Amino acid sequence: MPPTDGDPHHAARLRLHQLDTADARAAFARDVASGLRSSPKQLFPKYFYDELGSELFDAICLLPEYYLTRAENEILAESADEIITSAAGDPTGSGSTTTPLALLELGSGSATKTRRIIEALLKRQGTLLYLPVDISASALDASAHALLQSYPALHIEAYASDYDTALARLAGERRERAERLLVLFLGSNIGNFDHAVAEQFLRALRGVLRAGDALLVGADLKKDRAVLEAAYDDALGVTAAFNLNQLVRLNREFGADFQPRAFRHVAEYNEAAGRVEIYIESRFAQVVALPALDMEITFAEGERIHTENSYKYDAAELDALAERTGFHCLRRWTDAAGRFSSNLFIAR
Ligand code: AVI
Protein backbone atom coordinates (compact mmCIF):
# COMPACT_ATOMS: atom_id res chain seq x y z
CA MET A 1 0.00 0.00 0.00
CA PRO A 2 1.32 3.51 -0.77
CA PRO A 3 1.67 5.77 2.28
CA THR A 4 -1.28 8.05 3.13
CA ASP A 5 -1.62 11.04 5.42
CA GLY A 6 -4.72 9.83 7.22
CA ASP A 7 -6.90 12.11 5.08
CA PRO A 8 -8.36 9.98 2.29
CA HIS A 9 -9.66 13.08 0.45
CA HIS A 10 -6.38 14.97 0.89
CA ALA A 11 -8.35 18.11 1.74
CA ALA A 12 -5.53 19.63 3.75
CA ARG A 13 -3.01 19.30 0.92
CA LEU A 14 -5.13 20.13 -2.12
CA ARG A 15 -6.72 23.32 -3.42
CA LEU A 16 -8.37 23.16 -6.83
CA HIS A 17 -9.30 26.45 -8.53
CA GLN A 18 -11.72 26.38 -11.47
CA LEU A 19 -10.73 29.63 -13.18
CA ASP A 20 -12.95 29.78 -16.25
CA THR A 21 -16.49 28.52 -16.59
CA ALA A 22 -19.14 30.87 -18.04
CA ASP A 23 -16.61 32.85 -20.06
CA ALA A 24 -14.96 29.70 -21.37
CA ARG A 25 -18.20 28.38 -22.82
CA ALA A 26 -18.94 31.68 -24.58
CA ALA A 27 -15.39 31.78 -25.95
CA PHE A 28 -15.72 28.17 -27.17
CA ALA A 29 -18.96 29.06 -29.00
CA ARG A 30 -17.33 32.14 -30.57
CA ASP A 31 -14.23 30.17 -31.64
CA VAL A 32 -16.33 27.40 -33.20
CA ALA A 33 -18.59 29.83 -35.04
CA SER A 34 -15.75 31.92 -36.46
CA GLY A 35 -13.52 28.90 -37.13
CA LEU A 36 -16.16 27.07 -39.15
CA ARG A 37 -17.12 30.22 -41.07
CA SER A 38 -13.52 31.00 -42.04
CA SER A 39 -11.78 29.72 -45.11
CA PRO A 40 -10.01 27.36 -44.69
CA LYS A 41 -12.14 26.08 -41.81
CA GLN A 42 -10.45 25.58 -38.45
CA LEU A 43 -11.00 24.41 -34.88
CA PHE A 44 -8.53 25.09 -32.05
CA PRO A 45 -6.56 22.19 -30.53
CA LYS A 46 -7.33 23.25 -26.97
CA TYR A 47 -10.88 21.97 -27.57
CA PHE A 48 -9.65 18.39 -28.06
CA TYR A 49 -9.52 17.94 -24.32
CA ASP A 50 -13.00 17.16 -23.06
CA GLU A 51 -13.15 14.11 -20.79
CA LEU A 52 -13.00 11.58 -23.63
CA GLY A 53 -10.40 13.66 -25.52
CA SER A 54 -8.10 13.63 -22.47
CA GLU A 55 -8.49 9.85 -22.15
CA LEU A 56 -7.80 9.39 -25.87
CA PHE A 57 -4.69 11.54 -25.57
CA ASP A 58 -3.47 9.32 -22.71
CA ALA A 59 -4.03 6.32 -25.02
CA ILE A 60 -2.05 8.06 -27.81
CA CYS A 61 0.87 8.33 -25.39
CA LEU A 62 0.91 4.50 -25.15
CA LEU A 63 0.90 3.88 -28.92
CA PRO A 64 3.94 2.24 -30.48
CA GLU A 65 4.10 4.94 -33.18
CA TYR A 66 3.85 7.89 -30.74
CA TYR A 67 7.47 7.84 -29.53
CA LEU A 68 7.33 11.32 -27.95
CA THR A 69 6.08 10.33 -24.49
CA ARG A 70 8.42 7.36 -24.12
CA ALA A 71 11.41 9.42 -25.31
CA GLU A 72 10.66 12.23 -22.83
CA ASN A 73 10.07 9.68 -20.06
CA GLU A 74 13.46 8.15 -20.81
CA ILE A 75 15.11 11.57 -20.44
CA LEU A 76 13.29 12.38 -17.19
CA ALA A 77 13.90 8.92 -15.69
CA GLU A 78 17.60 9.19 -16.42
CA SER A 79 18.29 12.86 -15.82
CA ALA A 80 15.74 14.20 -13.30
CA ASP A 81 18.39 14.73 -10.60
CA GLU A 82 20.68 16.54 -13.02
CA ILE A 83 17.79 18.66 -14.28
CA ILE A 84 16.87 19.66 -10.72
CA THR A 85 20.41 20.56 -9.69
CA SER A 86 20.84 22.61 -12.87
CA ALA A 87 17.47 24.32 -12.33
CA ALA A 88 18.39 25.09 -8.73
CA GLY A 89 21.63 26.72 -9.83
CA ASP A 90 23.50 23.99 -7.93
CA PRO A 91 25.66 22.24 -10.54
CA THR A 92 27.54 20.12 -7.98
CA GLY A 93 24.30 18.68 -6.58
CA SER A 94 25.43 19.37 -3.01
CA GLY A 95 22.13 21.08 -2.15
CA SER A 96 24.07 24.25 -1.23
CA THR A 97 21.48 26.45 -2.93
CA THR A 98 18.90 26.16 -0.20
CA THR A 99 15.92 28.22 -1.42
CA PRO A 100 13.27 25.56 -2.15
CA LEU A 101 11.83 25.23 -5.61
CA ALA A 102 8.08 25.22 -6.22
CA LEU A 103 6.98 23.31 -9.31
CA LEU A 104 4.55 24.87 -11.78
CA GLU A 105 3.37 22.69 -14.65
CA LEU A 106 1.48 24.01 -17.68
CA GLY A 107 -0.65 21.36 -19.40
CA SER A 108 -0.12 18.76 -16.67
CA GLY A 109 -2.71 16.24 -17.97
CA SER A 110 -2.30 12.95 -16.13
CA ALA A 111 1.10 14.16 -14.78
CA THR A 112 2.69 10.74 -15.22
CA LYS A 113 6.06 12.08 -16.43
CA THR A 114 6.03 14.73 -13.71
CA ARG A 115 6.55 12.02 -11.10
CA ARG A 116 10.26 11.75 -11.93
CA ILE A 117 10.73 15.49 -11.29
CA ILE A 118 8.54 15.47 -8.16
CA GLU A 119 10.55 12.58 -6.72
CA ALA A 120 13.87 14.32 -7.44
CA LEU A 121 12.61 17.54 -5.80
CA LEU A 122 11.26 15.73 -2.74
CA LYS A 123 14.59 13.96 -2.35
CA ARG A 124 16.39 17.30 -2.48
CA GLN A 125 14.16 19.46 -0.30
CA GLY A 126 11.79 17.20 1.67
CA THR A 127 8.52 18.97 0.83
CA LEU A 128 7.15 20.42 -2.37
CA LEU A 129 4.41 22.76 -3.56
CA TYR A 130 3.14 21.63 -6.99
CA LEU A 131 1.03 24.00 -9.09
CA PRO A 132 -0.49 22.12 -12.05
CA VAL A 133 -2.49 23.98 -14.71
CA ASP A 134 -4.70 22.07 -17.14
CA ILE A 135 -7.72 22.87 -19.29
CA SER A 136 -9.31 19.56 -18.22
CA ALA A 137 -10.71 19.71 -14.67
CA SER A 138 -11.32 15.95 -14.71
CA ALA A 139 -7.70 15.13 -15.62
CA LEU A 140 -6.46 17.62 -13.01
CA ASP A 141 -8.63 16.24 -10.23
CA ALA A 142 -7.70 12.62 -10.97
CA SER A 143 -3.97 13.31 -11.26
CA ALA A 144 -3.88 15.49 -8.11
CA HIS A 145 -5.45 12.75 -5.99
CA ALA A 146 -3.14 10.09 -7.42
CA LEU A 147 -0.06 12.23 -6.70
CA LEU A 148 -1.14 13.09 -3.15
CA GLN A 149 -1.72 9.40 -2.50
CA SER A 150 1.83 8.62 -3.61
CA TYR A 151 3.66 11.54 -1.95
CA PRO A 152 2.70 12.49 1.65
CA ALA A 153 5.01 15.54 1.63
CA LEU A 154 3.43 17.04 -1.49
CA HIS A 155 1.01 20.00 -1.44
CA ILE A 156 -0.98 20.87 -4.55
CA GLU A 157 -2.56 24.10 -5.70
CA ALA A 158 -4.27 23.17 -9.01
CA TYR A 159 -5.74 25.47 -11.66
CA ALA A 160 -8.38 24.20 -14.11
CA SER A 161 -7.86 26.84 -16.74
CA ASP A 162 -6.37 27.79 -20.07
CA TYR A 163 -2.79 29.04 -19.93
CA ASP A 164 -3.49 32.76 -20.39
CA THR A 165 -6.00 32.93 -17.55
CA ALA A 166 -3.76 30.88 -15.25
CA LEU A 167 -0.67 32.99 -16.02
CA ALA A 168 -2.59 36.21 -15.27
CA ARG A 169 -3.65 34.76 -11.91
CA LEU A 170 -0.22 33.33 -11.09
CA ALA A 171 1.52 36.64 -11.88
CA GLY A 172 -0.31 38.21 -8.92
CA GLU A 173 0.37 35.31 -6.57
CA ARG A 174 4.02 35.00 -7.57
CA ARG A 175 4.86 38.34 -5.95
CA GLU A 176 3.86 36.91 -2.58
CA ARG A 177 5.80 33.66 -2.89
CA ALA A 178 9.36 33.28 -1.64
CA GLU A 179 10.14 30.02 -3.45
CA ARG A 180 12.01 29.91 -6.69
CA LEU A 181 10.04 28.39 -9.52
CA LEU A 182 10.74 25.49 -11.82
CA VAL A 183 8.17 25.52 -14.61
CA LEU A 184 7.47 22.39 -16.67
CA PHE A 185 6.10 22.67 -20.17
CA LEU A 186 6.47 19.06 -21.24
CA GLY A 187 5.31 16.68 -23.92
CA SER A 188 5.95 18.94 -26.94
CA ASN A 189 3.04 21.19 -25.90
CA ILE A 190 5.11 24.12 -27.25
CA GLY A 191 4.80 22.41 -30.64
CA ASN A 192 1.07 23.08 -30.77
CA PHE A 193 1.75 26.84 -30.95
CA ASP A 194 2.65 28.61 -34.19
CA HIS A 195 6.09 30.22 -33.87
CA ALA A 196 4.80 33.73 -33.17
CA VAL A 197 2.35 32.43 -30.56
CA ALA A 198 5.08 30.30 -28.93
CA GLU A 199 7.20 33.45 -28.54
CA GLN A 200 4.30 35.45 -27.18
CA PHE A 201 3.50 32.66 -24.72
CA LEU A 202 7.10 32.34 -23.49
CA ARG A 203 7.35 36.12 -23.04
CA ALA A 204 4.12 36.11 -21.02
CA LEU A 205 5.48 33.26 -18.91
CA ARG A 206 8.79 35.11 -18.47
CA GLY A 207 6.73 38.01 -17.09
CA VAL A 208 5.53 35.77 -14.25
CA LEU A 209 9.07 34.62 -13.38
CA ARG A 210 12.03 36.16 -11.58
CA ALA A 211 15.56 36.11 -12.98
CA GLY A 212 17.08 32.71 -12.18
CA ASP A 213 13.75 30.82 -12.28
CA ALA A 214 13.85 27.81 -14.60
CA LEU A 215 11.66 26.43 -17.34
CA LEU A 216 11.95 22.89 -18.71
CA VAL A 217 10.55 22.77 -22.25
CA GLY A 218 9.92 19.43 -23.95
CA ALA A 219 10.30 19.79 -27.71
CA ASP A 220 10.05 17.16 -30.40
CA LEU A 221 12.91 17.17 -32.92
CA LYS A 222 12.80 17.28 -36.71
CA LYS A 223 13.11 13.86 -38.30
CA ASP A 224 12.07 11.57 -41.09
CA ARG A 225 8.61 12.24 -42.58
CA ALA A 226 7.50 8.59 -42.31
CA VAL A 227 8.24 8.47 -38.56
CA LEU A 228 6.41 11.74 -37.95
CA GLU A 229 3.36 10.89 -40.04
CA ALA A 230 3.00 7.48 -38.39
CA ALA A 231 3.16 9.14 -34.96
CA TYR A 232 0.12 11.25 -35.91
CA ASP A 233 -1.79 8.60 -37.88
CA ASP A 234 -1.41 5.34 -35.97
CA ALA A 235 -2.52 1.95 -37.23
CA LEU A 236 -5.15 1.50 -34.49
CA GLY A 237 -6.87 4.77 -35.37
CA VAL A 238 -6.58 6.23 -31.84
CA THR A 239 -5.30 9.57 -33.14
CA ALA A 240 -8.11 9.59 -35.70
CA ALA A 241 -10.61 9.09 -32.85
CA PHE A 242 -8.92 11.86 -30.84
CA ASN A 243 -9.24 14.24 -33.80
CA LEU A 244 -12.81 13.28 -34.80
CA ASN A 245 -13.91 13.51 -31.16
CA GLN A 246 -14.00 17.29 -31.71
CA LEU A 247 -17.04 16.66 -33.94
CA VAL A 248 -18.68 14.48 -31.29
CA ARG A 249 -18.06 17.29 -28.79
CA LEU A 250 -19.76 19.81 -31.11
CA ASN A 251 -22.73 17.45 -31.41
CA ARG A 252 -23.03 17.25 -27.63
CA GLU A 253 -22.37 20.88 -26.75
CA PHE A 254 -24.02 22.70 -29.67
CA GLY A 255 -26.60 20.15 -30.86
CA ALA A 256 -24.71 19.70 -34.16
CA ASP A 257 -25.37 16.71 -36.41
CA PHE A 258 -21.86 15.79 -37.55
CA GLN A 259 -21.61 12.13 -38.58
CA PRO A 260 -18.02 11.26 -37.56
CA ARG A 261 -17.94 8.48 -40.19
CA ALA A 262 -18.59 11.08 -42.90
CA PHE A 263 -15.17 12.59 -42.15
CA ARG A 264 -11.64 11.24 -42.04
CA HIS A 265 -8.49 12.06 -40.13
CA VAL A 266 -5.49 13.43 -42.07
CA ALA A 267 -1.92 13.99 -40.79
CA GLU A 268 0.68 15.49 -43.15
CA TYR A 269 4.25 16.62 -42.46
CA ASN A 270 4.85 20.04 -44.00
CA GLU A 271 8.63 19.91 -44.09
CA ALA A 272 9.13 23.51 -45.23
CA ALA A 273 7.13 24.76 -42.24
CA GLY A 274 8.60 22.12 -39.88
CA ARG A 275 5.22 20.93 -38.65
CA VAL A 276 2.81 18.02 -38.77
CA GLU A 277 -0.59 19.39 -39.86
CA ILE A 278 -3.75 17.66 -38.64
CA TYR A 279 -7.06 17.94 -40.45
CA ILE A 280 -10.59 16.58 -40.43
CA GLU A 281 -11.56 15.97 -44.07
CA SER A 282 -15.12 15.67 -45.40
CA ARG A 283 -15.52 12.40 -47.34
CA PHE A 284 -18.24 13.91 -49.56
CA ALA A 285 -20.23 17.13 -50.07
CA GLN A 286 -22.53 17.67 -47.09
CA VAL A 287 -24.31 20.23 -44.94
CA VAL A 288 -24.06 20.12 -41.13
CA ALA A 289 -26.38 22.00 -38.77
CA LEU A 290 -25.26 23.58 -35.47
CA PRO A 291 -28.62 24.73 -34.05
CA ALA A 292 -27.22 26.17 -30.80
CA LEU A 293 -25.02 28.49 -32.87
CA ASP A 294 -27.77 29.11 -35.42
CA MET A 295 -25.47 27.91 -38.23
CA GLU A 296 -25.43 25.54 -41.18
CA ILE A 297 -22.03 24.63 -42.56
CA THR A 298 -21.47 23.43 -46.09
CA PHE A 299 -18.60 21.08 -46.88
CA ALA A 300 -17.33 20.28 -50.37
CA GLU A 301 -15.99 16.76 -50.99
CA GLY A 302 -12.42 16.66 -49.64
CA GLU A 303 -12.79 19.99 -47.81
CA ARG A 304 -10.77 20.11 -44.60
CA ILE A 305 -11.04 21.58 -41.12
CA HIS A 306 -7.56 22.36 -39.80
CA THR A 307 -7.50 21.18 -36.17
CA GLU A 308 -3.84 21.24 -35.09
CA ASN A 309 -0.22 21.93 -35.96
CA SER A 310 2.56 20.07 -34.20
CA TYR A 311 5.86 21.89 -34.76
CA LYS A 312 9.18 20.07 -34.73
CA TYR A 313 12.35 21.89 -33.70
CA ASP A 314 16.13 21.66 -33.98
CA ALA A 315 18.67 22.70 -31.34
CA ALA A 316 19.53 26.04 -32.97
CA GLU A 317 15.85 27.01 -33.18
CA LEU A 318 15.35 26.19 -29.50
CA ASP A 319 18.42 28.23 -28.43
CA ALA A 320 17.21 31.18 -30.49
CA LEU A 321 13.67 30.86 -29.09
CA ALA A 322 15.06 31.07 -25.54
CA GLU A 323 17.14 34.17 -26.30
CA ARG A 324 14.27 35.97 -28.04
CA THR A 325 11.92 35.47 -25.09
CA GLY A 326 14.05 36.50 -22.09
CA PHE A 327 15.64 33.14 -21.33
CA HIS A 328 18.94 31.38 -21.91
CA CYS A 329 19.01 27.68 -22.79
CA LEU A 330 21.40 26.38 -20.13
CA ARG A 331 21.29 22.68 -21.04
CA ARG A 332 19.59 20.23 -23.35
CA TRP A 333 19.03 16.52 -22.83
CA THR A 334 17.93 14.11 -25.57
CA ASP A 335 16.84 10.47 -25.51
CA ALA A 336 19.37 7.86 -26.69
CA ALA A 337 17.78 7.74 -30.17
CA GLY A 338 17.92 11.56 -30.46
CA ARG A 339 14.22 11.92 -31.19
CA PHE A 340 13.12 14.30 -28.43
CA SER A 341 14.67 17.10 -26.37
CA SER A 342 14.25 18.50 -22.85
CA ASN A 343 15.53 22.06 -22.75
CA LEU A 344 16.36 23.91 -19.54
CA PHE A 345 15.67 27.62 -20.07
CA ILE A 346 16.82 29.99 -17.31
CA ALA A 347 15.06 33.37 -16.95
CA ARG A 348 17.63 36.14 -17.60
C1 AVI B 1 -0.40 17.57 -26.85
N1 AVI B 1 0.48 17.61 -28.04
C2 AVI B 1 1.84 17.85 -27.67
C3 AVI B 1 0.30 16.48 -28.94
C4 AVI B 1 1.29 16.59 -30.12
O1 AVI B 1 2.09 15.68 -30.30
O2 AVI B 1 1.30 17.61 -30.81
C5 AVI B 1 -1.12 16.41 -29.44
C6 AVI B 1 -1.37 15.30 -30.42
N2 AVI B 1 -2.10 15.40 -31.48
C7 AVI B 1 -2.16 14.26 -32.11
N3 AVI B 1 -1.40 13.40 -31.45
C8 AVI B 1 -0.91 14.02 -30.37
XYZ file of C-alpha atoms and ligand atoms in Angstrom:
361
model
C 0.000 0.000 0.000
C 1.324 3.506 -0.769
C 1.668 5.772 2.283
C -1.282 8.047 3.134
C -1.618 11.045 5.419
C -4.724 9.831 7.222
C -6.898 12.108 5.076
C -8.362 9.980 2.291
C -9.665 13.076 0.454
C -6.376 14.972 0.886
C -8.355 18.115 1.735
C -5.529 19.633 3.746
C -3.006 19.299 0.923
C -5.132 20.135 -2.124
C -6.721 23.315 -3.423
C -8.369 23.158 -6.833
C -9.297 26.452 -8.530
C -11.715 26.384 -11.466
C -10.729 29.631 -13.183
C -12.950 29.781 -16.246
C -16.489 28.521 -16.589
C -19.141 30.875 -18.041
C -16.607 32.851 -20.064
C -14.962 29.698 -21.374
C -18.203 28.382 -22.820
C -18.944 31.675 -24.579
C -15.388 31.781 -25.948
C -15.718 28.171 -27.168
C -18.959 29.063 -28.996
C -17.325 32.136 -30.574
C -14.231 30.174 -31.639
C -16.325 27.397 -33.195
C -18.593 29.831 -35.043
C -15.750 31.923 -36.459
C -13.517 28.901 -37.131
C -16.159 27.072 -39.146
C -17.119 30.223 -41.070
C -13.517 31.005 -42.044
C -11.775 29.716 -45.115
C -10.009 27.355 -44.689
C -12.138 26.084 -41.813
C -10.449 25.575 -38.448
C -11.003 24.410 -34.878
C -8.531 25.088 -32.055
C -6.557 22.194 -30.532
C -7.332 23.251 -26.965
C -10.879 21.974 -27.568
C -9.654 18.391 -28.063
C -9.518 17.937 -24.316
C -12.999 17.162 -23.061
C -13.151 14.112 -20.788
C -12.995 11.582 -23.633
C -10.401 13.656 -25.522
C -8.105 13.633 -22.471
C -8.485 9.854 -22.154
C -7.796 9.391 -25.872
C -4.689 11.538 -25.566
C -3.474 9.320 -22.713
C -4.035 6.322 -25.016
C -2.053 8.058 -27.808
C 0.874 8.325 -25.392
C 0.915 4.495 -25.146
C 0.897 3.881 -28.916
C 3.939 2.241 -30.485
C 4.096 4.945 -33.178
C 3.852 7.886 -30.735
C 7.474 7.838 -29.533
C 7.335 11.324 -27.945
C 6.082 10.327 -24.487
C 8.423 7.362 -24.125
C 11.405 9.417 -25.305
C 10.658 12.228 -22.833
C 10.066 9.680 -20.064
C 13.459 8.146 -20.805
C 15.111 11.571 -20.436
C 13.294 12.378 -17.191
C 13.901 8.922 -15.691
C 17.604 9.186 -16.422
C 18.288 12.856 -15.818
C 15.736 14.199 -13.303
C 18.386 14.728 -10.600
C 20.677 16.538 -13.016
C 17.789 18.659 -14.279
C 16.871 19.656 -10.724
C 20.414 20.556 -9.689
C 20.842 22.612 -12.873
C 17.467 24.324 -12.331
C 18.393 25.091 -8.732
C 21.634 26.716 -9.834
C 23.502 23.992 -7.933
C 25.659 22.241 -10.538
C 27.544 20.121 -7.976
C 24.298 18.679 -6.582
C 25.432 19.373 -3.008
C 22.130 21.078 -2.146
C 24.071 24.246 -1.230
C 21.478 26.450 -2.929
C 18.899 26.162 -0.201
C 15.916 28.219 -1.417
C 13.268 25.560 -2.151
C 11.829 25.229 -5.607
C 8.084 25.217 -6.216
C 6.977 23.311 -9.307
C 4.552 24.873 -11.779
C 3.366 22.686 -14.650
C 1.484 24.008 -17.678
C -0.648 21.362 -19.398
C -0.117 18.765 -16.673
C -2.712 16.244 -17.966
C -2.304 12.951 -16.134
C 1.099 14.164 -14.780
C 2.688 10.744 -15.222
C 6.057 12.078 -16.428
C 6.034 14.731 -13.708
C 6.546 12.017 -11.105
C 10.263 11.749 -11.927
C 10.725 15.488 -11.288
C 8.536 15.469 -8.164
C 10.555 12.579 -6.720
C 13.867 14.322 -7.443
C 12.615 17.539 -5.804
C 11.262 15.728 -2.738
C 14.594 13.956 -2.349
C 16.388 17.298 -2.484
C 14.164 19.460 -0.300
C 11.790 17.198 1.672
C 8.516 18.966 0.828
C 7.146 20.417 -2.366
C 4.413 22.764 -3.565
C 3.140 21.629 -6.987
C 1.028 23.998 -9.093
C -0.485 22.120 -12.050
C -2.489 23.977 -14.710
C -4.699 22.071 -17.142
C -7.722 22.868 -19.289
C -9.312 19.557 -18.216
C -10.710 19.709 -14.667
C -11.324 15.950 -14.710
C -7.702 15.135 -15.619
C -6.465 17.616 -13.011
C -8.626 16.240 -10.233
C -7.697 12.616 -10.967
C -3.969 13.308 -11.255
C -3.882 15.493 -8.109
C -5.446 12.748 -5.993
C -3.145 10.091 -7.420
C -0.060 12.230 -6.698
C -1.140 13.087 -3.145
C -1.723 9.403 -2.504
C 1.830 8.619 -3.609
C 3.660 11.545 -1.948
C 2.699 12.489 1.645
C 5.008 15.544 1.633
C 3.431 17.043 -1.491
C 1.011 20.004 -1.444
C -0.983 20.868 -4.554
C -2.565 24.100 -5.702
C -4.269 23.171 -9.008
C -5.741 25.470 -11.663
C -8.375 24.196 -14.114
C -7.855 26.841 -16.743
C -6.371 27.786 -20.068
C -2.794 29.039 -19.930
C -3.494 32.764 -20.386
C -6.001 32.934 -17.545
C -3.760 30.883 -15.254
C -0.672 32.994 -16.016
C -2.586 36.210 -15.267
C -3.655 34.757 -11.914
C -0.216 33.333 -11.087
C 1.523 36.640 -11.879
C -0.313 38.211 -8.921
C 0.369 35.314 -6.574
C 4.024 34.998 -7.571
C 4.863 38.337 -5.951
C 3.856 36.906 -2.581
C 5.798 33.657 -2.886
C 9.356 33.276 -1.638
C 10.144 30.024 -3.445
C 12.011 29.907 -6.694
C 10.040 28.386 -9.521
C 10.745 25.494 -11.824
C 8.169 25.517 -14.611
C 7.465 22.391 -16.665
C 6.105 22.669 -20.172
C 6.473 19.058 -21.241
C 5.311 16.685 -23.924
C 5.945 18.937 -26.936
C 3.044 21.188 -25.902
C 5.113 24.118 -27.247
C 4.799 22.407 -30.644
C 1.071 23.082 -30.774
C 1.751 26.842 -30.952
C 2.645 28.611 -34.191
C 6.092 30.223 -33.874
C 4.799 33.732 -33.169
C 2.352 32.427 -30.560
C 5.083 30.303 -28.927
C 7.200 33.448 -28.544
C 4.301 35.447 -27.183
C 3.502 32.663 -24.718
C 7.102 32.340 -23.485
C 7.348 36.118 -23.043
C 4.121 36.108 -21.020
C 5.482 33.258 -18.910
C 8.792 35.105 -18.466
C 6.726 38.012 -17.093
C 5.532 35.769 -14.250
C 9.070 34.620 -13.378
C 12.030 36.160 -11.576
C 15.560 36.110 -12.977
C 17.077 32.708 -12.185
C 13.754 30.818 -12.277
C 13.847 27.814 -14.602
C 11.655 26.428 -17.338
C 11.955 22.889 -18.709
C 10.553 22.766 -22.247
C 9.923 19.427 -23.946
C 10.298 19.790 -27.711
C 10.052 17.163 -30.402
C 12.914 17.171 -32.916
C 12.795 17.280 -36.708
C 13.114 13.860 -38.300
C 12.068 11.571 -41.094
C 8.611 12.241 -42.579
C 7.502 8.586 -42.312
C 8.244 8.472 -38.561
C 6.413 11.745 -37.949
C 3.359 10.894 -40.042
C 3.002 7.479 -38.390
C 3.164 9.139 -34.955
C 0.123 11.251 -35.906
C -1.792 8.602 -37.885
C -1.407 5.342 -35.966
C -2.516 1.947 -37.226
C -5.154 1.499 -34.493
C -6.867 4.772 -35.365
C -6.580 6.227 -31.844
C -5.298 9.573 -33.138
C -8.112 9.591 -35.696
C -10.614 9.086 -32.850
C -8.923 11.865 -30.836
C -9.238 14.241 -33.798
C -12.806 13.279 -34.803
C -13.913 13.505 -31.161
C -14.003 17.287 -31.706
C -17.039 16.665 -33.941
C -18.677 14.481 -31.286
C -18.062 17.288 -28.787
C -19.757 19.811 -31.109
C -22.727 17.448 -31.407
C -23.029 17.250 -27.633
C -22.374 20.876 -26.748
C -24.025 22.695 -29.666
C -26.597 20.149 -30.857
C -24.712 19.704 -34.160
C -25.374 16.712 -36.409
C -21.858 15.795 -37.551
C -21.610 12.132 -38.582
C -18.022 11.259 -37.564
C -17.938 8.476 -40.192
C -18.594 11.076 -42.902
C -15.171 12.588 -42.148
C -11.639 11.240 -42.044
C -8.490 12.064 -40.130
C -5.488 13.426 -42.066
C -1.920 13.990 -40.785
C 0.685 15.491 -43.153
C 4.252 16.620 -42.462
C 4.851 20.043 -43.996
C 8.630 19.906 -44.088
C 9.126 23.506 -45.232
C 7.135 24.762 -42.242
C 8.601 22.116 -39.880
C 5.219 20.926 -38.647
C 2.810 18.025 -38.771
C -0.586 19.391 -39.857
C -3.751 17.664 -38.643
C -7.056 17.944 -40.450
C -10.595 16.580 -40.432
C -11.555 15.966 -44.067
C -15.116 15.671 -45.398
C -15.519 12.397 -47.339
C -18.244 13.915 -49.561
C -20.232 17.126 -50.068
C -22.533 17.665 -47.088
C -24.309 20.232 -44.935
C -24.055 20.119 -41.130
C -26.384 22.004 -38.771
C -25.257 23.580 -35.471
C -28.623 24.731 -34.054
C -27.224 26.167 -30.800
C -25.024 28.493 -32.873
C -27.766 29.111 -35.421
C -25.473 27.910 -38.232
C -25.432 25.542 -41.175
C -22.032 24.634 -42.563
C -21.472 23.434 -46.095
C -18.598 21.080 -46.885
C -17.328 20.276 -50.375
C -15.990 16.761 -50.991
C -12.423 16.664 -49.642
C -12.788 19.989 -47.810
C -10.769 20.111 -44.595
C -11.042 21.578 -41.122
C -7.561 22.359 -39.798
C -7.504 21.183 -36.168
C -3.840 21.236 -35.092
C -0.218 21.925 -35.955
C 2.564 20.074 -34.199
C 5.861 21.894 -34.762
C 9.181 20.070 -34.726
C 12.349 21.894 -33.695
C 16.125 21.660 -33.976
C 18.672 22.699 -31.339
C 19.527 26.043 -32.972
C 15.848 27.014 -33.177
C 15.354 26.188 -29.496
C 18.417 28.226 -28.433
C 17.206 31.177 -30.490
C 13.673 30.862 -29.094
C 15.056 31.074 -25.543
C 17.138 34.170 -26.304
C 14.266 35.970 -28.036
C 11.919 35.474 -25.086
C 14.051 36.500 -22.093
C 15.642 33.137 -21.328
C 18.936 31.384 -21.908
C 19.006 27.680 -22.793
C 21.395 26.380 -20.127
C 21.290 22.678 -21.037
C 19.594 20.227 -23.353
C 19.028 16.520 -22.830
C 17.929 14.112 -25.573
C 16.843 10.465 -25.510
C 19.367 7.857 -26.691
C 17.784 7.737 -30.170
C 17.923 11.556 -30.459
C 14.220 11.920 -31.191
C 13.117 14.302 -28.433
C 14.672 17.097 -26.369
C 14.246 18.499 -22.853
C 15.534 22.061 -22.753
C 16.356 23.910 -19.537
C 15.670 27.621 -20.066
C 16.816 29.991 -17.305
C 15.059 33.367 -16.954
C 17.634 36.139 -17.599
C -0.402 17.575 -26.852
N 0.479 17.612 -28.036
C 1.845 17.848 -27.669
C 0.303 16.477 -28.943
C 1.290 16.585 -30.123
O 2.090 15.676 -30.296
O 1.297 17.612 -30.810
C -1.121 16.408 -29.443
C -1.372 15.304 -30.415
N -2.100 15.400 -31.485
C -2.156 14.261 -32.112
N -1.403 13.400 -31.446
C -0.909 14.023 -30.365
